[in-house]
Short mmCIF file of C-alpha atoms in Angstrom, two decimals:
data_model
loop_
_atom_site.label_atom_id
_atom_site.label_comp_id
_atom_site.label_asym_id
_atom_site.label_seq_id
_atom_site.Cartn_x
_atom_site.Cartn_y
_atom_site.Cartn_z
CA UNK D 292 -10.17 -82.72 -17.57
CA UNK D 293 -10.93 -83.82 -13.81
CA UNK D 294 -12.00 -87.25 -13.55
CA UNK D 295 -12.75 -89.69 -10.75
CA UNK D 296 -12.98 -93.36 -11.69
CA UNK D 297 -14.37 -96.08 -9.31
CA UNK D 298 -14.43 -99.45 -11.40
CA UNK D 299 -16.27 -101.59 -9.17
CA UNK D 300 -20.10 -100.99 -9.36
CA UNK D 301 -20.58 -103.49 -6.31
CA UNK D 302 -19.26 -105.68 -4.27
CA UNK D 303 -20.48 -108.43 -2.16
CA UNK D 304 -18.52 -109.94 0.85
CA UNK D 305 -18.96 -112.25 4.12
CA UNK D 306 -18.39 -110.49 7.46
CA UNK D 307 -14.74 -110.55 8.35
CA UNK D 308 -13.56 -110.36 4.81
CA UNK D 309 -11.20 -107.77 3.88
CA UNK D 310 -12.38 -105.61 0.87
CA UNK D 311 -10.60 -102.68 -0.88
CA UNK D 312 -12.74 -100.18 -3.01
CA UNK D 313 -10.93 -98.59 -5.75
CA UNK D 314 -10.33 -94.90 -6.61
CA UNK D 315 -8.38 -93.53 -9.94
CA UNK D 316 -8.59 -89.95 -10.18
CA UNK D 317 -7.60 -87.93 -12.99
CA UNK D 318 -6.31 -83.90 -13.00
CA UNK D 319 -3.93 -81.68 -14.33
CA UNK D 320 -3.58 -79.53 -11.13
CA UNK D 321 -0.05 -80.49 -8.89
CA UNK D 322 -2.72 -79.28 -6.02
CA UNK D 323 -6.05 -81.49 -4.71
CA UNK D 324 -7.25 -83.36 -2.35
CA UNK D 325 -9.18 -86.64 -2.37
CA UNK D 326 -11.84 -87.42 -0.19
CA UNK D 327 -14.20 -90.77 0.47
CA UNK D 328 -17.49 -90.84 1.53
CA UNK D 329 -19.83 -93.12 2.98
CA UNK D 330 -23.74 -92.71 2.04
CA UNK D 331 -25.67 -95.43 4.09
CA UNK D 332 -28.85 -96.28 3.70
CA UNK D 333 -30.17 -93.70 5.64
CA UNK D 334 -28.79 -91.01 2.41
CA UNK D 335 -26.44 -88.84 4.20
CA UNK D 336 -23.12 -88.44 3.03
CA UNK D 337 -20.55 -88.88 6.07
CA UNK D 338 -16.88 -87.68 5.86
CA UNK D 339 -14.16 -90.38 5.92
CA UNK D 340 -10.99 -88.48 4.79
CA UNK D 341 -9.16 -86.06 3.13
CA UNK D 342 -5.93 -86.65 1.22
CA UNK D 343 -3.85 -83.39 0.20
CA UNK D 344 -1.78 -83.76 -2.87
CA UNK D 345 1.21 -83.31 -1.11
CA UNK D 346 1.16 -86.10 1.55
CA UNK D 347 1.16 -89.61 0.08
CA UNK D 348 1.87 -91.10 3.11
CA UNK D 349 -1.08 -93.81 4.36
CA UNK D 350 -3.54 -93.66 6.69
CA UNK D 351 -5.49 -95.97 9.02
CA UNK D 352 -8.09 -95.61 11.14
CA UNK D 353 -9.37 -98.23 13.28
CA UNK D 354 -10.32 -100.57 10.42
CA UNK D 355 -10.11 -98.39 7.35
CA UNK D 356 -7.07 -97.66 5.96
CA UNK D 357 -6.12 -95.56 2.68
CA UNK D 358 -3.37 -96.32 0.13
CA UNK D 359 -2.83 -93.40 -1.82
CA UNK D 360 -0.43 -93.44 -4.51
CA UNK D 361 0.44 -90.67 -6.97
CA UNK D 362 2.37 -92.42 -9.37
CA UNK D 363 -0.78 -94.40 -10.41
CA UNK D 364 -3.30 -92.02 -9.17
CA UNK D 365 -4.64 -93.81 -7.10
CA UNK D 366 -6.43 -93.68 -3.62
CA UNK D 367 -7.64 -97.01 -2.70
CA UNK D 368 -10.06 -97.60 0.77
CA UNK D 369 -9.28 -101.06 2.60
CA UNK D 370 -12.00 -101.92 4.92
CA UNK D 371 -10.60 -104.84 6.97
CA UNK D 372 -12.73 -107.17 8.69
CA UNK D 373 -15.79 -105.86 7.00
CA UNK D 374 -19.14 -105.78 9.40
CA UNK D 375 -22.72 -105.37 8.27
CA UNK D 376 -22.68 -101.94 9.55
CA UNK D 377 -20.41 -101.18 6.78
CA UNK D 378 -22.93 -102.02 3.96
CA UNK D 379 -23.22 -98.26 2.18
CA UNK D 380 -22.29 -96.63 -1.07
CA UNK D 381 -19.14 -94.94 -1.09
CA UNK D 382 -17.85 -92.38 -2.82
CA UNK D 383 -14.44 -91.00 -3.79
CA UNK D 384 -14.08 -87.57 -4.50
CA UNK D 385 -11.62 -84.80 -5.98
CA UNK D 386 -11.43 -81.13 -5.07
CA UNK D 387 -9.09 -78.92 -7.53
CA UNK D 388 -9.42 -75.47 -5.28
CA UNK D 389 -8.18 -74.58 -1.97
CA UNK D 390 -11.39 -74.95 0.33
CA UNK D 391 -11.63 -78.67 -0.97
CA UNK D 392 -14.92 -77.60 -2.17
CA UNK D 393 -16.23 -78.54 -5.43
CA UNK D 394 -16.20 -82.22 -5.28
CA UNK D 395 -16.13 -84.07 -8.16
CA UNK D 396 -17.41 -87.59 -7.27
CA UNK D 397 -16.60 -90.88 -8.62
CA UNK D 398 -20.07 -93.18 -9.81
CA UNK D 399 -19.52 -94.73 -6.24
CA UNK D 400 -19.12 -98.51 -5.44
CA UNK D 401 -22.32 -100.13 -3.46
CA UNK D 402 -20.78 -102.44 -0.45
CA UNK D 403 -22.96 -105.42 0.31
CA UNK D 404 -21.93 -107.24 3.80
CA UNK D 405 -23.73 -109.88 4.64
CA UNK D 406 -23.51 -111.68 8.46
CA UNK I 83 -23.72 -77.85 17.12
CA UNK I 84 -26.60 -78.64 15.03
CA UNK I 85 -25.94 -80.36 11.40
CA UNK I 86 -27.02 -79.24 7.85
CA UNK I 87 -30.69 -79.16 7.77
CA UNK I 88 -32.53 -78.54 4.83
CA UNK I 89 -35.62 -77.68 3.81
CA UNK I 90 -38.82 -79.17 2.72
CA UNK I 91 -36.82 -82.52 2.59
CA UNK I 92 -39.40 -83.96 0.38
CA UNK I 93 -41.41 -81.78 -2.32
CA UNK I 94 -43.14 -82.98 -5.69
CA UNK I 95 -43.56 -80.51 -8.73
CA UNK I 96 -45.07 -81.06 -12.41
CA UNK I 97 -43.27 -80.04 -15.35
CA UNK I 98 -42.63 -76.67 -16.17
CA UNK I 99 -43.42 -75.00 -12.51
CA UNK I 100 -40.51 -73.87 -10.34
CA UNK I 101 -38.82 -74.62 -7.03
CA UNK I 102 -36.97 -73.32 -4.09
CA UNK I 103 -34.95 -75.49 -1.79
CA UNK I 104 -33.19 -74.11 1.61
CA UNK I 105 -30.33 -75.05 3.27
CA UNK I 106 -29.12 -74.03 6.58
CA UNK I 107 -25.76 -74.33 7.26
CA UNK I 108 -23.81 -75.77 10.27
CA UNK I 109 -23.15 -72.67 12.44
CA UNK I 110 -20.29 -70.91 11.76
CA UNK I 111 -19.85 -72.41 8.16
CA UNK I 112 -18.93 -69.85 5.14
CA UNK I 113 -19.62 -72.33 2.30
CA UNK I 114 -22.31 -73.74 1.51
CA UNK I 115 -21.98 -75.92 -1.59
CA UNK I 116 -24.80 -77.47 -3.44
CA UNK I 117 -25.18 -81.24 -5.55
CA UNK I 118 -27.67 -83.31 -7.70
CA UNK I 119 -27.86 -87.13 -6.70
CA UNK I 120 -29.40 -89.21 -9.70
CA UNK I 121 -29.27 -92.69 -10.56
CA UNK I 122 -28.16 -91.89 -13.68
CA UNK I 123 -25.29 -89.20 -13.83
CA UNK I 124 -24.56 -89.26 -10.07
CA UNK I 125 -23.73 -86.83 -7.43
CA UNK I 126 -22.57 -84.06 -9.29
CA UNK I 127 -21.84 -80.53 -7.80
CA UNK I 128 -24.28 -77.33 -8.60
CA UNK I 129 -22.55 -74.30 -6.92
CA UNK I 130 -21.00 -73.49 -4.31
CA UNK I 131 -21.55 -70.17 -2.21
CA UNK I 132 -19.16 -68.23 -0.08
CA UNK I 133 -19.97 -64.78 1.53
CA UNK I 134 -22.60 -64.03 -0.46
CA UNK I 135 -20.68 -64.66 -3.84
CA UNK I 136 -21.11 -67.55 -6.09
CA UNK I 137 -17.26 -69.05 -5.91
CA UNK I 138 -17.75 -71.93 -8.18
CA UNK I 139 -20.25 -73.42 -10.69
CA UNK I 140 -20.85 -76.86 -12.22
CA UNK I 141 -21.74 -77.26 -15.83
CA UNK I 142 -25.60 -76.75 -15.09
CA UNK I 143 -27.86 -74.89 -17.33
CA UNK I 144 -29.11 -71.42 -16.24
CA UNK I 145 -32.06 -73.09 -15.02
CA UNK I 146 -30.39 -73.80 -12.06
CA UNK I 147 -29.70 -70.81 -9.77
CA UNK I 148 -28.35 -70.17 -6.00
CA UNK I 149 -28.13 -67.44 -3.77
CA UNK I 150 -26.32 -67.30 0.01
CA UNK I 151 -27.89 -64.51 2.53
CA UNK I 152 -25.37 -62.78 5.24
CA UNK I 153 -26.21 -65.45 7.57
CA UNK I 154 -24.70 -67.96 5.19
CA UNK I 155 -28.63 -69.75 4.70
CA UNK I 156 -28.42 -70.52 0.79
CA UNK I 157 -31.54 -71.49 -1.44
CA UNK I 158 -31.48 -72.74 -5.05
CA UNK I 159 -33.99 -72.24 -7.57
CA UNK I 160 -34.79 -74.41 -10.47
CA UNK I 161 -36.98 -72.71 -13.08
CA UNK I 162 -38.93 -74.32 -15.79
CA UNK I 163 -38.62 -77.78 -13.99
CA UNK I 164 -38.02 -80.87 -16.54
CA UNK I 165 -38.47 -84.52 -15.65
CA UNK I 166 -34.70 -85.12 -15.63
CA UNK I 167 -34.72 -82.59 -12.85
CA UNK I 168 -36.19 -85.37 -10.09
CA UNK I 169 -33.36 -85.72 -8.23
CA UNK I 170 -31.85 -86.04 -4.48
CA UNK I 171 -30.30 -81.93 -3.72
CA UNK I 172 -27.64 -82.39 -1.36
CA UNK I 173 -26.25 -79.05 0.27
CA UNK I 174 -23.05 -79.09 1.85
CA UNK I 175 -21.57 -76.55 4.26
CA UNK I 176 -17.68 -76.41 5.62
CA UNK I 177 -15.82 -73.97 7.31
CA UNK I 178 -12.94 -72.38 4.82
CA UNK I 179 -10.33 -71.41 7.77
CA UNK I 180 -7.97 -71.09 4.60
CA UNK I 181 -7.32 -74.49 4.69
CA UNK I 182 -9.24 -77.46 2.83
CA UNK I 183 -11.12 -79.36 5.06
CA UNK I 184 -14.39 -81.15 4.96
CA UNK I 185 -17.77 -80.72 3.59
CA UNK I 186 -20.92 -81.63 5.71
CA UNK I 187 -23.63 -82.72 3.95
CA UNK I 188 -27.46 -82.08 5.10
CA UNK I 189 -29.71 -85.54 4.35
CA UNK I 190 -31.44 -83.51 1.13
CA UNK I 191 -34.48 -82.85 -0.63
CA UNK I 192 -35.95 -85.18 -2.87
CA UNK I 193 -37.68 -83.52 -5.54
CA UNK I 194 -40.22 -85.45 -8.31
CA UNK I 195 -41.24 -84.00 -11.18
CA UNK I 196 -44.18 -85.12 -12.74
#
């Protein structure tokens, strides 16, 4: 059965720290995508990426980058030089069908950055 | 371009009556997906609508029921509401060009249940 597995409840870190949020996914399918999301505060959930099944290469973006690693199924988020404004809930997510709808969502992992 | 709105955004129901959320879509959207936020179990996905046709389903009981009008609004019902049915109701809309892409999410209606 689908699965998505983030370990870490919370986690607490200084400004400028570096902090990776963890993502194990479980499926059957040879086809999904993985997707994070970020749910500040405020409660809506905002689009960070989308992984396809068939591209493991890595990603960054500005500060976030994604690790995403089939063998261990795995698709780690590394937030480098963490700011306040980064403080949020967020979520990693797997989609079994074409759209990438149908999210199944990990239990999410509640990022605490303090100045 | 306007965002997922949805409708009333807060709403508070006792046991046993029943409910209708709305959710606009982003314009030009297809799919409009639906989800349950609790502290408990999670964000866990309801339905999701495309054209007018329910395209996939969660494990929810039959309580729990969609539909999506020819201008892609979608409304859920929840019948015979239960205290375990207070919950955030995030709708989600995306574009299905044939290729996956993202889901936006509205900012949801929190429902009680007394």
């Amino acid at each position: 059965a689908q699965k998505v597995t983030q370990a870490q409840t919370e986690i607490s870190v200084v400004e400028k720290e570096d902090v990776t949020l963890d993502c194990v996914y479980e499926t059957r399918d040879t086809t999904y995508y993985l997707f994070w999301y970020k749910q500040p505060p405020s409660g809506e959930l905002v689009f960070l990426i989308r992984r396809n099944s068939f591209d493991e290469q890595n990603e960054i973006s500005g500060r976030y980058s994604w690790n995403f690693q089939k063998s261990t199924s795995s698709f780690n988020f590394t937030i480098t030089a963490s700011q306040v404004v980064d403080s949020a809930v967020y979520f990693c997510a797997l989609s079994e069908n074409q759209a990438g709808t149908a999210l199944i969502f990990g239990k999410g992992t509640t990022l605490s950055v303090s100045s | 371009k306007a965002g997922v709105t949805q409708t009333p955004r807060y709403l508070i129901k006792t046991r046993g009556q029943q409910v209708t959320l709305s959710c606009s879509p982003i314009s030009g959207h297809r799919s409009v997906s639906w989800y349950q936020q609790t502290p408990g179990q999670g964000l866990q996905f309801l339905f999701e609508y495309f054209s007018e046709t329910q395209r996939n389903k969660g494990n929810f009981p039959g309580r729990f029921s969609g539909r999506q009008f020819s201008n892609s609004r979608s409304e859920m019902n929840v019948s015979t509401l239960e205290l375990g049915d207070s919950a955030l109701y995030l709708c989600a809309s995306s574009l299905d060009s044939g290729r996956a892409g993202e889901q936006f999410f509205g900012p949801g209606t929190r429902l009680t249940v007394l």
